[in-house]
Amino acid sequence: MLSDARDAANWALVDWIGTGRPDGTRFTSAEIATALDVPRTRVCNHVRLVDAFPPNRRDHRLSFDVHTHLACLPDKTRFETLATAAAEGWGERKARAAAVAFRQERAGFVDEDRDDAQAIHIMRAWNRATPAAREYFSGLQEVSGLGIVDEETACG
């Protein structure tokens, strides 16, 4: 299946990043990010993932994405939750929900409110825009009355 091939490729990349090349040469996360043309944070996340789930502690009945979400859990909780996930056939959504619930209950973490996150994106875009673009958009917003701004007619 295509998803199995994707998971195998992701694990191969994670293992390569975590262990280095077969000849033992290791690279910094910045060097790997540059070579692969991916953000350094993605490389760091892969390093944490291979540390959280070494090859002998993975459950191949579960997807790479399920493992990614559960990697944030402490060791004992992580492997207990992984066993539960395998027994119950969890998908990515269920694993993410379990990780978020753990952070909220035990670590005091609260996920961003969706409206807050969207407002932050709008503010960042607004702050990067030129004064002329802000003025133009402000006019479009006023015409729409906080409704949908039709991109085709606005920029046409």
PDB file of C-alpha atoms in Angstrom:
ATOM      1  CA  MET A   1       0.000   0.000   0.000  1.00  0.00           C
ATOM      2  CA  LEU A   2       1.086   3.555  -0.618  1.00  0.00           C
ATOM      3  CA  SER A   3       0.744   4.539   3.044  1.00  0.00           C
ATOM      4  CA  ASP A   4       3.038   1.650   4.044  1.00  0.00           C
ATOM      5  CA  ALA A   5       5.651   2.829   1.549  1.00  0.00           C
ATOM      6  CA  ARG A   6       5.378   6.396   2.873  1.00  0.00           C
ATOM      7  CA  ASP A   7       5.777   5.165   6.456  1.00  0.00           C
ATOM      8  CA  ALA A   8       8.818   3.062   5.480  1.00  0.00           C
ATOM      9  CA  ALA A   9      10.398   6.062   3.747  1.00  0.00           C
ATOM     10  CA  ASN A  10       9.723   8.307   6.739  1.00  0.00           C
ATOM     11  CA  TRP A  11      11.238   5.793   9.164  1.00  0.00           C
ATOM     12  CA  ALA A  12      14.275   5.356   6.913  1.00  0.00           C
ATOM     13  CA  LEU A  13      14.808   9.126   6.901  1.00  0.00           C
ATOM     14  CA  VAL A  14      14.325   9.374  10.667  1.00  0.00           C
ATOM     15  CA  ASP A  15      16.757   6.496  11.263  1.00  0.00           C
ATOM     16  CA  TRP A  16      19.337   8.041   8.931  1.00  0.00           C
ATOM     17  CA  ILE A  17      19.033  11.412  10.651  1.00  0.00           C
ATOM     18  CA  GLY A  18      19.210   9.822  14.090  1.00  0.00           C
ATOM     19  CA  THR A  19      22.118   7.493  13.499  1.00  0.00           C
ATOM     20  CA  GLY A  20      24.122   9.161  10.755  1.00  0.00           C
ATOM     21  CA  ARG A  21      25.481   7.535   7.644  1.00  0.00           C
ATOM     22  CA  PRO A  22      26.487   3.856   7.551  1.00  0.00           C
ATOM     23  CA  ASP A  23      30.176   4.840   7.786  1.00  0.00           C
ATOM     24  CA  GLY A  24      29.474   6.485  11.158  1.00  0.00           C
ATOM     25  CA  THR A  25      29.766  10.067   9.943  1.00  0.00           C
ATOM     26  CA  ARG A  26      27.333  12.326  11.799  1.00  0.00           C
ATOM     27  CA  PHE A  27      26.045  15.685  10.664  1.00  0.00           C
ATOM     28  CA  THR A  28      24.611  18.613  12.570  1.00  0.00           C
ATOM     29  CA  SER A  29      20.888  19.236  12.273  1.00  0.00           C
ATOM     30  CA  ALA A  30      21.664  22.430  10.325  1.00  0.00           C
ATOM     31  CA  GLU A  31      23.801  20.498   7.810  1.00  0.00           C
ATOM     32  CA  ILE A  32      21.102  17.865   7.359  1.00  0.00           C
ATOM     33  CA  ALA A  33      18.397  20.522   6.948  1.00  0.00           C
ATOM     34  CA  THR A  34      20.470  22.262   4.288  1.00  0.00           C
ATOM     35  CA  ALA A  35      21.228  19.008   2.450  1.00  0.00           C
ATOM     36  CA  LEU A  36      17.580  17.912   2.457  1.00  0.00           C
ATOM     37  CA  ASP A  37      16.213  21.429   1.917  1.00  0.00           C
ATOM     38  CA  VAL A  38      13.840  21.133   4.884  1.00  0.00           C
ATOM     39  CA  PRO A  39      13.415  23.352   7.963  1.00  0.00           C
ATOM     40  CA  ARG A  40      15.878  22.645  10.795  1.00  0.00           C
ATOM     41  CA  THR A  41      12.960  22.186  13.207  1.00  0.00           C
ATOM     42  CA  ARG A  42      11.752  19.249  11.120  1.00  0.00           C
ATOM     43  CA  VAL A  43      15.156  17.615  11.422  1.00  0.00           C
ATOM     44  CA  CYS A  44      15.153  18.210  15.198  1.00  0.00           C
ATOM     45  CA  ASN A  45      11.673  16.656  15.432  1.00  0.00           C
ATOM     46  CA  HIS A  46      12.960  13.583  13.578  1.00  0.00           C
ATOM     47  CA  VAL A  47      15.892  13.287  15.982  1.00  0.00           C
ATOM     48  CA  ARG A  48      13.467  13.371  18.921  1.00  0.00           C
ATOM     49  CA  LEU A  49      11.287  10.777  17.177  1.00  0.00           C
ATOM     50  CA  VAL A  50      14.116   8.284  16.683  1.00  0.00           C
ATOM     51  CA  ASP A  51      15.117   8.789  20.332  1.00  0.00           C
ATOM     52  CA  ALA A  52      11.508   8.239  21.463  1.00  0.00           C
ATOM     53  CA  PHE A  53      10.947   5.199  19.247  1.00  0.00           C
ATOM     54  CA  PRO A  54      14.110   3.248  18.468  1.00  0.00           C
ATOM     55  CA  PRO A  55      13.540   0.542  15.830  1.00  0.00           C
ATOM     56  CA  ASN A  56      12.933  -2.206  18.405  1.00  0.00           C
ATOM     57  CA  ARG A  57      10.248  -0.159  20.249  1.00  0.00           C
ATOM     58  CA  ARG A  58       8.055   0.720  17.237  1.00  0.00           C
ATOM     59  CA  ASP A  59       4.728  -0.900  16.503  1.00  0.00           C
ATOM     60  CA  HIS A  60       4.481  -1.343  12.746  1.00  0.00           C
ATOM     61  CA  ARG A  61       0.730  -1.868  12.969  1.00  0.00           C
ATOM     62  CA  LEU A  62       0.538   1.880  13.587  1.00  0.00           C
ATOM     63  CA  SER A  63       1.460   4.621  11.160  1.00  0.00           C
ATOM     64  CA  PHE A  64       4.478   6.873  11.324  1.00  0.00           C
ATOM     65  CA  ASP A  65       2.110   9.774  12.092  1.00  0.00           C
ATOM     66  CA  VAL A  66       0.685   8.001  15.155  1.00  0.00           C
ATOM     67  CA  HIS A  67       4.233   7.522  16.463  1.00  0.00           C
ATOM     68  CA  THR A  68       4.995  11.191  15.751  1.00  0.00           C
ATOM     69  CA  HIS A  69       2.111  12.358  17.928  1.00  0.00           C
ATOM     70  CA  LEU A  70       2.896   9.944  20.762  1.00  0.00           C
ATOM     71  CA  ALA A  71       6.605  10.825  20.828  1.00  0.00           C
ATOM     72  CA  CYS A  72       5.938  13.766  23.160  1.00  0.00           C
ATOM     73  CA  LEU A  73       4.784  11.481  25.974  1.00  0.00           C
ATOM     74  CA  PRO A  74       7.149  10.367  28.784  1.00  0.00           C
ATOM     75  CA  ASP A  75       8.726   6.917  28.297  1.00  0.00           C
ATOM     76  CA  LYS A  76       6.379   4.861  30.484  1.00  0.00           C
ATOM     77  CA  THR A  77       3.234   6.619  29.274  1.00  0.00           C
ATOM     78  CA  ARG A  78       4.453   6.601  25.676  1.00  0.00           C
ATOM     79  CA  PHE A  79       4.802   2.837  25.429  1.00  0.00           C
ATOM     80  CA  GLU A  80       1.617   2.119  27.380  1.00  0.00           C
ATOM     81  CA  THR A  81      -0.269   4.480  25.064  1.00  0.00           C
ATOM     82  CA  LEU A  82       1.406   2.916  22.028  1.00  0.00           C
ATOM     83  CA  ALA A  83       0.206  -0.526  23.147  1.00  0.00           C
ATOM     84  CA  THR A  84      -3.324   0.821  23.647  1.00  0.00           C
ATOM     85  CA  ALA A  85      -3.200   2.502  20.236  1.00  0.00           C
ATOM     86  CA  ALA A  86      -2.146  -0.743  18.570  1.00  0.00           C
ATOM     87  CA  ALA A  87      -4.805  -2.788  20.387  1.00  0.00           C
ATOM     88  CA  GLU A  88      -7.546  -0.314  19.475  1.00  0.00           C
ATOM     89  CA  GLY A  89      -6.287   0.487  15.965  1.00  0.00           C
ATOM     90  CA  TRP A  90      -5.841   4.214  16.488  1.00  0.00           C
ATOM     91  CA  GLY A  91      -5.380   6.579  13.596  1.00  0.00           C
ATOM     92  CA  GLU A  92      -3.571   9.899  13.517  1.00  0.00           C
ATOM     93  CA  ARG A  93      -6.506  11.908  14.884  1.00  0.00           C
ATOM     94  CA  LYS A  94      -6.939   9.682  17.932  1.00  0.00           C
ATOM     95  CA  ALA A  95      -3.193   9.755  18.659  1.00  0.00           C
ATOM     96  CA  ARG A  96      -3.069  13.535  18.371  1.00  0.00           C
ATOM     97  CA  ALA A  97      -6.090  13.844  20.680  1.00  0.00           C
ATOM     98  CA  ALA A  98      -4.398  11.584  23.240  1.00  0.00           C
ATOM     99  CA  ALA A  99      -1.169  13.627  23.106  1.00  0.00           C
ATOM    100  CA  VAL A 100      -3.044  16.923  23.483  1.00  0.00           C
ATOM    101  CA  ALA A 101      -5.107  15.524  26.352  1.00  0.00           C
ATOM    102  CA  PHE A 102      -1.939  14.382  28.118  1.00  0.00           C
ATOM    103  CA  ARG A 103      -0.314  17.792  27.778  1.00  0.00           C
ATOM    104  CA  GLN A 104      -3.450  19.558  28.965  1.00  0.00           C
ATOM    105  CA  GLU A 105      -3.976  17.307  31.992  1.00  0.00           C
ATOM    106  CA  ARG A 106      -0.456  16.679  33.208  1.00  0.00           C
ATOM    107  CA  ALA A 107       1.773  19.370  31.818  1.00  0.00           C
ATOM    108  CA  GLY A 108      -0.523  22.369  32.052  1.00  0.00           C
ATOM    109  CA  PHE A 109      -0.356  22.847  28.297  1.00  0.00           C
ATOM    110  CA  VAL A 110      -3.347  24.365  26.551  1.00  0.00           C
ATOM    111  CA  ASP A 111      -3.535  24.298  22.780  1.00  0.00           C
ATOM    112  CA  GLU A 112      -4.093  27.594  21.071  1.00  0.00           C
ATOM    113  CA  ASP A 113      -7.659  28.554  20.439  1.00  0.00           C
ATOM    114  CA  ARG A 114      -8.346  28.337  16.686  1.00  0.00           C
ATOM    115  CA  ASP A 115      -9.660  31.920  16.533  1.00  0.00           C
ATOM    116  CA  ASP A 116      -6.587  33.207  18.365  1.00  0.00           C
ATOM    117  CA  ALA A 117      -4.264  31.342  16.006  1.00  0.00           C
ATOM    118  CA  GLN A 118      -6.051  32.704  12.943  1.00  0.00           C
ATOM    119  CA  ALA A 119      -6.005  36.244  14.353  1.00  0.00           C
ATOM    120  CA  ILE A 120      -2.245  35.946  14.864  1.00  0.00           C
ATOM    121  CA  HIS A 121      -1.797  34.883  11.213  1.00  0.00           C
ATOM    122  CA  ILE A 122      -3.839  37.857  10.057  1.00  0.00           C
ATOM    123  CA  MET A 123      -1.827  40.228  12.262  1.00  0.00           C
ATOM    124  CA  ARG A 124       1.452  38.880  10.907  1.00  0.00           C
ATOM    125  CA  ALA A 125       0.285  39.248   7.319  1.00  0.00           C
ATOM    126  CA  TRP A 126      -0.981  42.759   8.068  1.00  0.00           C
ATOM    127  CA  ASN A 127       2.344  43.748   9.636  1.00  0.00           C
ATOM    128  CA  ARG A 128       4.313  42.481   6.621  1.00  0.00           C
ATOM    129  CA  ALA A 129       2.097  44.304   4.110  1.00  0.00           C
ATOM    130  CA  THR A 130       2.980  47.691   2.665  1.00  0.00           C
ATOM    131  CA  PRO A 131       0.897  50.694   3.765  1.00  0.00           C
ATOM    132  CA  ALA A 132      -0.705  50.784   0.294  1.00  0.00           C
ATOM    133  CA  ALA A 133      -1.687  47.098   0.549  1.00  0.00           C
ATOM    134  CA  ARG A 134      -3.128  47.679   4.030  1.00  0.00           C
ATOM    135  CA  GLU A 135      -5.184  50.597   2.782  1.00  0.00           C
ATOM    136  CA  TYR A 136      -6.461  48.586  -0.192  1.00  0.00           C
ATOM    137  CA  PHE A 137      -7.395  45.622   2.001  1.00  0.00           C
ATOM    138  CA  SER A 138      -9.006  47.874   4.583  1.00  0.00           C
ATOM    139  CA  GLY A 139     -11.315  49.160   1.857  1.00  0.00           C
ATOM    140  CA  LEU A 140     -12.168  45.607   0.778  1.00  0.00           C
ATOM    141  CA  GLN A 141     -12.917  44.640   4.379  1.00  0.00           C
ATOM    142  CA  GLU A 142     -15.159  47.655   4.817  1.00  0.00           C
ATOM    143  CA  VAL A 143     -17.134  46.798   1.687  1.00  0.00           C
ATOM    144  CA  SER A 144     -17.522  43.166   2.793  1.00  0.00           C
ATOM    145  CA  GLY A 145     -18.690  44.114   6.290  1.00  0.00           C
ATOM    146  CA  LEU A 146     -16.477  41.438   7.929  1.00  0.00           C
ATOM    147  CA  GLY A 147     -17.765  38.940   5.387  1.00  0.00           C
ATOM    148  CA  ILE A 148     -15.890  36.999   2.755  1.00  0.00           C
ATOM    149  CA  VAL A 149     -13.650  39.056   0.500  1.00  0.00           C
ATOM    150  CA  ASP A 150     -13.966  37.648  -3.020  1.00  0.00           C
ATOM    151  CA  GLU A 151     -10.364  37.205  -4.158  1.00  0.00           C
ATOM    152  CA  GLU A 152     -11.172  37.068  -7.882  1.00  0.00           C
ATOM    153  CA  THR A 153     -13.077  40.341  -8.020  1.00  0.00           C
ATOM    154  CA  ALA A 154     -10.863  42.087  -5.430  1.00  0.00           C
ATOM    155  CA  CYS A 155      -7.632  41.448  -7.299  1.00  0.00           C
ATOM    156  CA  GLY A 156      -9.038  41.301 -10.814  1.00  0.00           C
TER     157      GLY A 156
END
